[in-house]
Short mmCIF file of C-alpha atoms and ligand atoms in Angstrom, two decimals:
data_model
loop_
_atom_site.label_atom_id
_atom_site.label_comp_id
_atom_site.label_asym_id
_atom_site.label_seq_id
_atom_site.Cartn_x
_atom_site.Cartn_y
_atom_site.Cartn_z
CA MET A 69 -15.23 12.88 -5.80
CA PRO A 70 -11.85 11.15 -5.24
CA ASP A 71 -9.31 11.76 -7.98
CA PRO A 72 -9.01 8.45 -9.96
CA PHE A 73 -5.39 9.31 -10.77
CA CYS A 74 -4.51 9.62 -7.05
CA ILE A 75 -6.29 6.33 -6.32
CA SER A 76 -4.44 4.38 -9.00
CA ALA A 77 -1.12 5.98 -7.89
CA ARG A 78 -1.88 4.74 -4.36
CA TYR A 79 -2.48 1.20 -5.64
CA ILE A 80 0.76 1.29 -7.64
CA ASN A 81 2.67 2.47 -4.55
CA ALA A 82 1.14 -0.28 -2.44
CA SER A 83 2.09 -2.90 -5.02
CA ILE A 84 5.67 -1.54 -5.15
CA MET A 85 5.88 -1.82 -1.36
CA ILE A 86 4.67 -5.43 -1.46
CA TYR A 87 7.16 -6.18 -4.23
CA GLN A 88 9.99 -4.73 -2.12
CA GLN A 89 8.94 -6.74 0.93
CA LEU A 90 8.74 -9.93 -1.15
CA LYS A 91 12.06 -9.19 -2.80
CA ALA A 92 13.78 -8.76 0.58
CA LYS A 93 12.68 -12.29 1.54
CA LEU A 94 12.53 -14.17 -1.74
CA HIS A 95 15.21 -12.72 -4.02
CA ASN A 96 17.20 -15.98 -3.84
CA LEU A 97 14.16 -18.17 -4.45
CA VAL A 98 11.79 -16.52 -6.94
CA PRO A 99 12.72 -14.75 -10.21
CA ASP A 100 12.29 -10.98 -10.08
CA PHE A 101 9.76 -10.71 -12.92
CA GLU A 102 7.53 -13.23 -11.14
CA LEU A 103 7.77 -11.32 -7.87
CA ARG A 104 6.55 -8.16 -9.67
CA ILE A 105 3.53 -9.99 -11.12
CA LYS A 106 2.73 -11.62 -7.77
CA ALA A 107 3.08 -8.34 -5.86
CA LYS A 108 0.39 -6.81 -8.13
CA LEU A 109 -1.93 -9.73 -7.45
CA ALA A 110 -1.22 -9.53 -3.71
CA GLU A 111 -2.01 -5.80 -3.65
CA GLN A 112 -5.43 -6.44 -5.23
CA ILE A 113 -6.11 -9.30 -2.82
CA ILE A 114 -5.23 -7.21 0.24
CA ARG A 115 -7.42 -4.36 -1.01
CA LEU A 116 -10.42 -6.63 -1.60
CA LYS A 117 -9.83 -8.46 1.67
CA LYS A 118 -10.24 -5.16 3.55
CA LYS A 119 -13.28 -4.14 1.52
CA LYS A 120 -15.02 -7.46 2.21
CA ASN A 121 -13.97 -7.59 5.86
CA ALA A 122 -12.28 -10.94 5.24
CA VAL A 123 -9.49 -12.77 7.03
CA ILE A 124 -7.04 -14.88 5.00
CA LEU A 125 -5.63 -18.00 6.64
CA GLY A 126 -2.58 -19.54 4.96
CA HIS A 127 -1.25 -23.03 5.64
CA ASN A 128 2.51 -23.51 5.97
CA TYR A 129 2.55 -25.36 2.61
CA MET A 130 1.49 -22.34 0.54
CA GLU A 131 3.93 -21.25 -2.16
CA PRO A 132 6.46 -18.65 -0.93
CA ALA A 133 5.08 -15.47 -2.61
CA LEU A 134 1.55 -16.19 -1.40
CA PHE A 135 2.71 -17.33 2.04
CA HIS A 136 4.74 -14.16 2.59
CA SER A 137 2.19 -11.63 1.28
CA VAL A 138 -1.58 -12.04 1.73
CA PRO A 139 -2.40 -14.21 4.80
CA ASP A 140 -3.32 -12.51 8.07
CA PHE A 141 -2.22 -15.70 9.81
CA THR A 142 0.00 -18.56 8.70
CA GLY A 143 0.53 -21.82 10.54
CA ASP A 144 -0.30 -25.49 10.96
CA SER A 145 -3.81 -26.95 11.00
CA LEU A 146 -4.25 -26.53 14.75
CA PHE A 147 -3.16 -22.89 14.86
CA LEU A 148 -5.30 -21.99 11.84
CA SER A 149 -8.32 -23.75 13.39
CA HIS A 150 -7.86 -21.58 16.49
CA LYS A 151 -7.64 -18.48 14.32
CA ALA A 152 -10.78 -19.51 12.42
CA ALA A 153 -12.62 -20.05 15.72
CA GLU A 154 -11.53 -16.64 17.05
CA THR A 155 -12.13 -14.42 14.03
CA ASP A 156 -14.67 -11.59 14.11
CA LYS A 157 -14.44 -10.99 10.32
CA ASP A 158 -17.44 -11.64 8.05
CA MET A 159 -15.55 -13.85 5.63
CA ILE A 160 -12.75 -16.44 5.85
CA VAL A 161 -10.63 -17.19 2.79
CA PHE A 162 -8.72 -20.41 3.39
CA CYS A 163 -5.46 -20.78 1.49
CA GLY A 164 -5.18 -24.47 2.28
CA VAL A 165 -7.21 -27.55 1.39
CA ARG A 166 -10.88 -28.41 1.58
CA PHE A 167 -10.93 -30.15 4.97
CA MET A 168 -9.32 -27.02 6.50
CA ALA A 169 -11.94 -24.73 4.96
CA GLU A 170 -14.70 -27.09 6.11
CA THR A 171 -13.24 -26.96 9.63
CA ALA A 172 -13.45 -23.16 9.52
CA LYS A 173 -17.08 -23.40 8.34
CA ILE A 174 -18.06 -25.87 11.09
CA LEU A 175 -16.58 -23.47 13.66
CA ASN A 176 -18.31 -20.48 11.97
CA PRO A 177 -21.62 -21.67 10.50
CA ASN A 178 -22.87 -18.12 9.94
CA LYS A 179 -19.79 -16.78 8.14
CA THR A 180 -18.87 -17.10 4.47
CA VAL A 181 -15.90 -19.43 4.00
CA LEU A 182 -14.14 -19.51 0.62
CA LEU A 183 -11.63 -22.01 -0.76
CA PRO A 184 -9.84 -20.64 -3.87
CA SER A 185 -9.72 -23.99 -5.71
CA GLN A 186 -12.19 -26.83 -6.02
CA LYS A 187 -9.32 -29.22 -6.67
CA ALA A 188 -7.66 -28.76 -3.26
CA GLY A 189 -8.54 -32.13 -1.71
CA CYS A 190 -6.43 -34.52 0.39
CA SER A 191 -5.72 -38.26 0.02
CA LEU A 192 -6.24 -38.81 3.73
CA ALA A 193 -9.63 -37.08 3.80
CA ALA A 194 -10.66 -39.13 0.74
CA SER A 195 -9.62 -42.41 2.40
CA ILE A 196 -12.59 -42.77 4.75
CA THR A 197 -16.34 -42.13 4.66
CA ALA A 198 -18.89 -41.48 7.39
CA GLU A 199 -20.35 -44.96 6.68
CA ASP A 200 -16.88 -46.50 7.28
CA VAL A 201 -16.81 -44.86 10.71
CA ARG A 202 -20.36 -46.00 11.50
CA GLU A 203 -19.29 -49.55 10.57
CA LEU A 204 -16.31 -49.32 12.97
CA LYS A 205 -18.64 -48.05 15.70
CA ARG A 206 -21.03 -50.99 15.11
CA ARG A 207 -18.07 -53.36 15.34
CA TYR A 208 -16.63 -51.72 18.48
CA PRO A 209 -19.66 -50.34 20.36
CA GLY A 210 -18.89 -47.72 22.99
CA VAL A 211 -15.30 -47.15 21.81
CA PRO A 212 -14.64 -43.42 21.29
CA VAL A 213 -13.62 -42.22 17.83
CA VAL A 214 -10.75 -39.79 17.28
CA SER A 215 -10.54 -38.51 13.72
CA TYR A 216 -7.59 -36.65 12.29
CA ILE A 217 -8.48 -33.12 11.15
CA ASN A 218 -7.67 -34.37 7.62
CA THR A 219 -11.22 -35.72 7.21
CA TYR A 220 -14.43 -34.33 5.74
CA ALA A 221 -17.27 -32.86 7.80
CA ASP A 222 -19.47 -35.98 7.78
CA VAL A 223 -16.62 -38.06 9.26
CA LYS A 224 -16.05 -35.42 11.94
CA ALA A 225 -19.78 -35.62 12.70
CA GLU A 226 -19.32 -39.33 13.61
CA SER A 227 -16.34 -38.57 15.88
CA ASP A 228 -15.96 -37.87 19.59
CA SER A 229 -12.91 -35.71 19.03
CA CYS A 230 -10.74 -34.50 16.21
CA CYS A 231 -6.99 -34.02 16.52
CA THR A 232 -4.10 -32.66 14.50
CA SER A 233 -0.52 -33.88 14.35
CA SER A 234 0.20 -31.31 17.11
CA ASN A 235 -2.04 -32.92 19.69
CA ALA A 236 -2.89 -36.45 18.46
CA ALA A 237 -1.29 -38.27 21.44
CA ALA A 238 -2.79 -35.83 23.95
CA VAL A 239 -6.27 -36.26 22.44
CA VAL A 240 -5.97 -40.08 22.52
CA ASN A 241 -4.78 -39.95 26.14
CA SER A 242 -7.64 -37.62 27.08
CA PHE A 243 -10.01 -40.59 26.70
CA LYS A 244 -9.79 -42.71 29.81
CA THR A 245 -11.12 -45.78 28.00
CA ASP A 246 -9.21 -49.03 27.34
CA THR A 247 -9.53 -48.59 23.57
CA VAL A 248 -9.76 -45.71 21.08
CA ILE A 249 -10.62 -45.78 17.36
CA PHE A 250 -8.14 -43.55 15.52
CA VAL A 251 -8.78 -42.75 11.84
CA PRO A 252 -7.80 -42.45 9.02
CA ASP A 253 -3.99 -42.05 8.86
CA GLU A 254 -2.30 -45.42 9.31
CA TYR A 255 1.15 -43.93 9.82
CA LEU A 256 0.06 -41.20 12.22
CA ALA A 257 -1.84 -43.89 14.17
CA ARG A 258 1.26 -46.11 14.32
CA ASN A 259 3.38 -43.13 15.43
CA VAL A 260 0.82 -42.21 18.12
CA ALA A 261 0.70 -45.85 19.28
CA LYS A 262 4.47 -45.79 19.67
CA GLU A 263 4.44 -42.46 21.50
CA THR A 264 1.67 -43.49 23.91
CA GLY A 265 2.92 -47.07 24.36
CA LYS A 266 -0.32 -48.54 23.02
CA THR A 267 -0.75 -51.59 20.83
CA ILE A 268 -2.63 -51.05 17.59
CA ILE A 269 -4.67 -53.17 15.18
CA PHE A 270 -6.04 -52.50 11.72
CA PRO A 271 -9.11 -54.73 11.64
CA THR A 272 -10.77 -53.72 8.39
CA LEU A 273 -9.96 -53.27 4.73
CA PRO A 274 -6.36 -54.47 4.75
CA ARG A 275 -4.27 -53.13 1.90
CA PRO A 276 -3.24 -55.58 -0.81
CA GLY A 277 -0.47 -57.73 0.62
CA ILE A 278 -1.40 -56.91 4.24
CA ALA A 279 -3.34 -59.60 6.11
CA GLU A 280 -6.23 -58.80 8.45
CA ASP A 281 -4.98 -58.11 11.96
CA LYS A 282 -6.23 -60.83 14.33
CA ASN A 283 -4.37 -59.59 17.43
CA LEU A 284 -6.75 -59.56 20.41
CA ASP A 285 -4.63 -57.34 22.67
CA TYR A 286 -4.96 -53.77 21.47
CA GLN A 287 -5.70 -50.25 22.69
CA LEU A 288 -5.87 -48.42 19.35
CA ILE A 289 -7.94 -49.36 16.30
CA GLY A 290 -6.58 -47.81 13.12
CA TRP A 291 -7.51 -47.39 9.46
CA HIS A 292 -5.45 -47.78 6.30
CA GLY A 293 -5.46 -44.15 5.06
CA ARG A 294 -2.19 -42.63 3.86
CA CYS A 295 -0.92 -39.19 2.90
CA GLU A 296 0.13 -39.56 -0.71
CA VAL A 297 3.05 -37.19 -0.09
CA HIS A 298 4.52 -38.33 3.23
CA GLU A 299 4.14 -42.05 2.51
CA GLN A 300 6.71 -41.65 -0.27
CA PHE A 301 9.66 -40.71 1.96
CA THR A 302 11.87 -43.68 2.82
CA VAL A 303 14.66 -44.57 5.22
CA GLY A 304 16.77 -44.94 2.04
CA ASP A 305 16.20 -41.23 1.28
CA ILE A 306 17.47 -40.30 4.74
CA GLU A 307 20.50 -42.59 4.42
CA ALA A 308 21.37 -41.16 1.00
CA VAL A 309 21.20 -37.57 2.27
CA ARG A 310 23.17 -38.43 5.44
CA LYS A 311 25.84 -40.05 3.28
CA GLN A 312 26.28 -36.85 1.30
CA PHE A 313 25.78 -34.48 4.29
CA PRO A 314 26.74 -36.36 7.50
CA ASP A 315 25.89 -33.29 9.63
CA VAL A 316 22.31 -32.92 8.32
CA VAL A 317 19.46 -32.76 10.85
CA VAL A 318 16.40 -34.62 9.57
CA LEU A 319 12.85 -33.56 10.44
CA ALA A 320 9.89 -35.77 9.51
CA HIS A 321 6.17 -35.02 9.65
CA PRO A 322 4.28 -37.68 11.68
CA GLU A 323 2.36 -38.66 8.52
CA CYS A 324 5.63 -40.37 7.46
CA SER A 325 6.07 -44.07 8.25
CA PRO A 326 7.24 -45.02 11.77
CA GLU A 327 10.50 -46.27 10.24
CA VAL A 328 11.15 -42.85 8.68
CA VAL A 329 10.18 -41.06 11.90
CA GLU A 330 12.51 -43.38 13.84
CA ALA A 331 15.40 -42.62 11.47
CA ALA A 332 14.79 -38.84 11.69
CA ASP A 333 16.14 -36.55 14.42
CA PHE A 334 12.81 -34.83 15.08
CA SER A 335 9.15 -35.34 14.24
CA GLY A 336 6.35 -32.82 14.63
CA SER A 337 3.63 -30.81 12.95
CA THR A 338 4.54 -28.31 10.26
CA ALA A 339 4.63 -25.53 12.87
CA ALA A 340 6.79 -27.62 15.21
CA MET A 341 9.22 -28.29 12.37
CA ILE A 342 9.50 -24.57 11.60
CA LYS A 343 10.08 -23.79 15.29
CA TYR A 344 12.75 -26.49 15.50
CA VAL A 345 14.70 -25.02 12.57
CA GLU A 346 14.44 -21.54 14.06
CA ASP A 347 15.42 -22.63 17.59
CA VAL A 348 18.01 -25.36 17.06
CA ALA A 349 21.19 -24.36 15.22
CA ALA A 350 22.49 -27.02 12.82
CA PRO A 351 24.75 -26.98 9.75
CA ARG A 352 21.79 -27.97 7.53
CA TYR A 353 18.27 -29.39 7.68
CA LEU A 354 16.29 -31.88 5.64
CA LEU A 355 12.50 -31.52 5.91
CA LEU A 356 10.48 -34.61 4.99
CA THR A 357 7.28 -32.80 4.10
CA GLU A 358 5.85 -30.62 1.31
CA CYS A 359 8.80 -28.86 -0.29
CA ALA A 360 7.34 -25.31 -0.31
CA MET A 361 7.74 -25.21 3.45
CA GLY A 362 11.53 -25.37 3.15
CA ASP A 363 11.43 -22.30 0.90
CA ASN A 364 9.14 -20.47 3.33
CA ILE A 365 11.56 -21.13 6.18
CA ALA A 366 14.65 -20.23 4.12
CA ALA A 367 13.03 -16.92 3.10
CA VAL A 368 13.03 -15.60 6.67
CA ASN A 369 16.02 -17.60 7.98
CA PRO A 370 18.67 -17.02 5.30
CA HIS A 371 21.38 -18.23 7.70
CA ARG A 372 19.72 -21.69 7.83
CA GLU A 373 20.70 -24.09 5.05
CA MET A 374 17.91 -26.34 3.79
CA VAL A 375 18.53 -29.54 1.82
CA ARG A 376 15.66 -29.74 -0.66
CA LEU A 377 13.91 -33.05 -1.50
CA CYS A 378 11.32 -31.65 -3.89
CA GLY A 379 10.47 -34.64 -6.09
CA VAL A 380 7.39 -35.23 -3.93
CA ARG A 381 4.81 -32.43 -3.87
CA CYS A 382 1.28 -32.12 -2.51
CA PRO A 383 -0.87 -31.74 -5.64
CA HIS A 384 -3.74 -30.39 -3.52
CA MET A 385 -1.99 -27.61 -1.62
CA ASN A 386 -0.32 -26.58 -4.88
CA GLN A 387 -3.73 -25.77 -6.38
CA ILE A 388 -3.93 -22.60 -4.32
CA THR A 389 -2.43 -19.66 -6.20
CA LEU A 390 -2.49 -15.89 -5.79
CA ALA A 391 -4.48 -15.60 -9.04
CA ASP A 392 -7.17 -17.98 -7.75
CA THR A 393 -7.21 -16.30 -4.35
CA LEU A 394 -7.94 -12.99 -6.09
CA LYS A 395 -10.69 -14.63 -8.14
CA ALA A 396 -12.13 -16.14 -4.97
CA LEU A 397 -12.54 -12.68 -3.47
CA GLN A 398 -13.80 -11.13 -6.71
CA LEU A 399 -16.41 -13.81 -7.39
CA ASP A 400 -17.07 -15.15 -3.88
CA GLN A 401 -15.89 -18.61 -4.89
CA TYR A 402 -15.79 -21.39 -3.91
CA VAL A 403 -18.27 -21.17 -1.07
CA ILE A 404 -17.89 -23.98 1.47
CA GLU A 405 -21.22 -25.38 2.66
CA VAL A 406 -21.70 -27.89 5.46
CA PRO A 407 -25.28 -29.13 6.07
CA ARG A 408 -26.58 -27.75 9.39
CA GLU A 409 -27.24 -31.20 10.86
CA ILE A 410 -23.64 -32.32 10.13
CA GLN A 411 -22.19 -29.03 11.37
CA GLN A 412 -24.06 -29.41 14.67
CA ARG A 413 -22.77 -32.96 15.18
CA ALA A 414 -19.19 -32.13 14.13
CA VAL A 415 -18.57 -28.94 16.11
CA GLY A 416 -18.19 -30.74 19.47
CA ALA A 417 -15.40 -32.96 18.12
CA LEU A 418 -13.54 -29.89 16.84
CA GLU A 419 -14.03 -28.00 20.10
CA ARG A 420 -12.55 -30.91 22.04
CA MET A 421 -9.56 -30.79 19.66
CA LEU A 422 -9.12 -27.06 20.30
CA TRP A 423 -9.20 -27.51 24.09
CA THR A 424 -6.66 -30.37 24.13
CA SER A 425 -2.98 -29.56 23.86
P1 13P B 534 -0.08 -29.81 9.97
O1 13P B 534 -1.24 -29.88 10.89
O2 13P B 534 1.18 -30.31 10.61
O3 13P B 534 0.08 -28.42 9.43
O4 13P B 534 -0.30 -30.82 8.77
C1 13P B 534 -1.30 -30.69 7.83
C2 13P B 534 -1.08 -31.56 6.67
O5 13P B 534 -1.93 -31.75 5.85
C3 13P B 534 0.22 -32.21 6.56
O6 13P B 534 0.27 -32.93 5.40
FE1 SF4 B 535 -3.34 -34.23 2.47
FE2 SF4 B 535 -0.85 -35.14 2.39
FE3 SF4 B 535 -1.47 -33.00 0.98
FE4 SF4 B 535 -1.35 -32.85 3.67
S1 SF4 B 535 0.34 -33.24 2.26
S2 SF4 B 535 -2.98 -32.01 2.36
S3 SF4 B 535 -2.10 -34.89 4.23
S4 SF4 B 535 -2.30 -35.07 0.67
#
């Protein structure tokens, strides 16, 4: 019988090693006592992950101690979807939000997919229903539907392809039709229209103060969904930061308004923003996206100076903690279910997204 003393000594050593690794990266960002607590949680998570033959996928917005300890893979929505599609593990624990975990489930109907918090939603995914998409299809018969990955499974089931911010323009261009329905992110749609040189209308449900679009010359049909985080960044924010730091390089996620994207130096997915900071030397960077990502970049690129604009946070991504990830593995919660009929209709749209780059 294994000596219980030796086993607990092994666990303590593993947790000390994790603490030291975290400290090397995060000593300037996270207080030491918190790193010690989080290292203990991470050690238990990694142990259980192995026991349950699970893979942990962590989105770039996860808080620094989680991001730099437990995930087997970290990245943007497209990369993590590929990793979910490729995994041979029995279980997927998604440290991200619900639509990401649902995507993993659609791609792996026979595996267990866990999301550590039931509160990890997304304002974009909540902005459109499957019935809304059916109504658009009735109004524009035969027009293909591209839905952003930030949608729920039943919306994906009504779509011809999904896309992420990494490949939105490529997916739209892959349809050789005159017109494409693109839902639900209004700003991403406007940014894609600009990038592809297409005209866009928003025919239904105008927001208060916005009149119905009666333009008859259009190639994209959009929807009025918004990311509650990225819609808050303004050109005024960029101007104020540039005034204080004239040499700052500004990076904006394409869920920001076209005006903000236009005023920025670079726009791309979360992974593309990280790559830009790593590849392009600049005196300092301002990231217009969830603030935790700046910390995650700074942790492994201490020579890069990040200007933090942290008043705006994603309340959904922030639900995912190390403590809840441990509970998820201990209690097998929260299990993501997608009805078989919806999964079968949604998987094709996700596969088309994965093939298009
Ligand atoms: P990425 O695909 O760029 O990681 O974006 C996901 C997201 O939800 C951004 O708000
Ligand atoms: Fe959704 Fe915006 Fe949060 Fe991304 S940042 S998960 S789009 S609410």
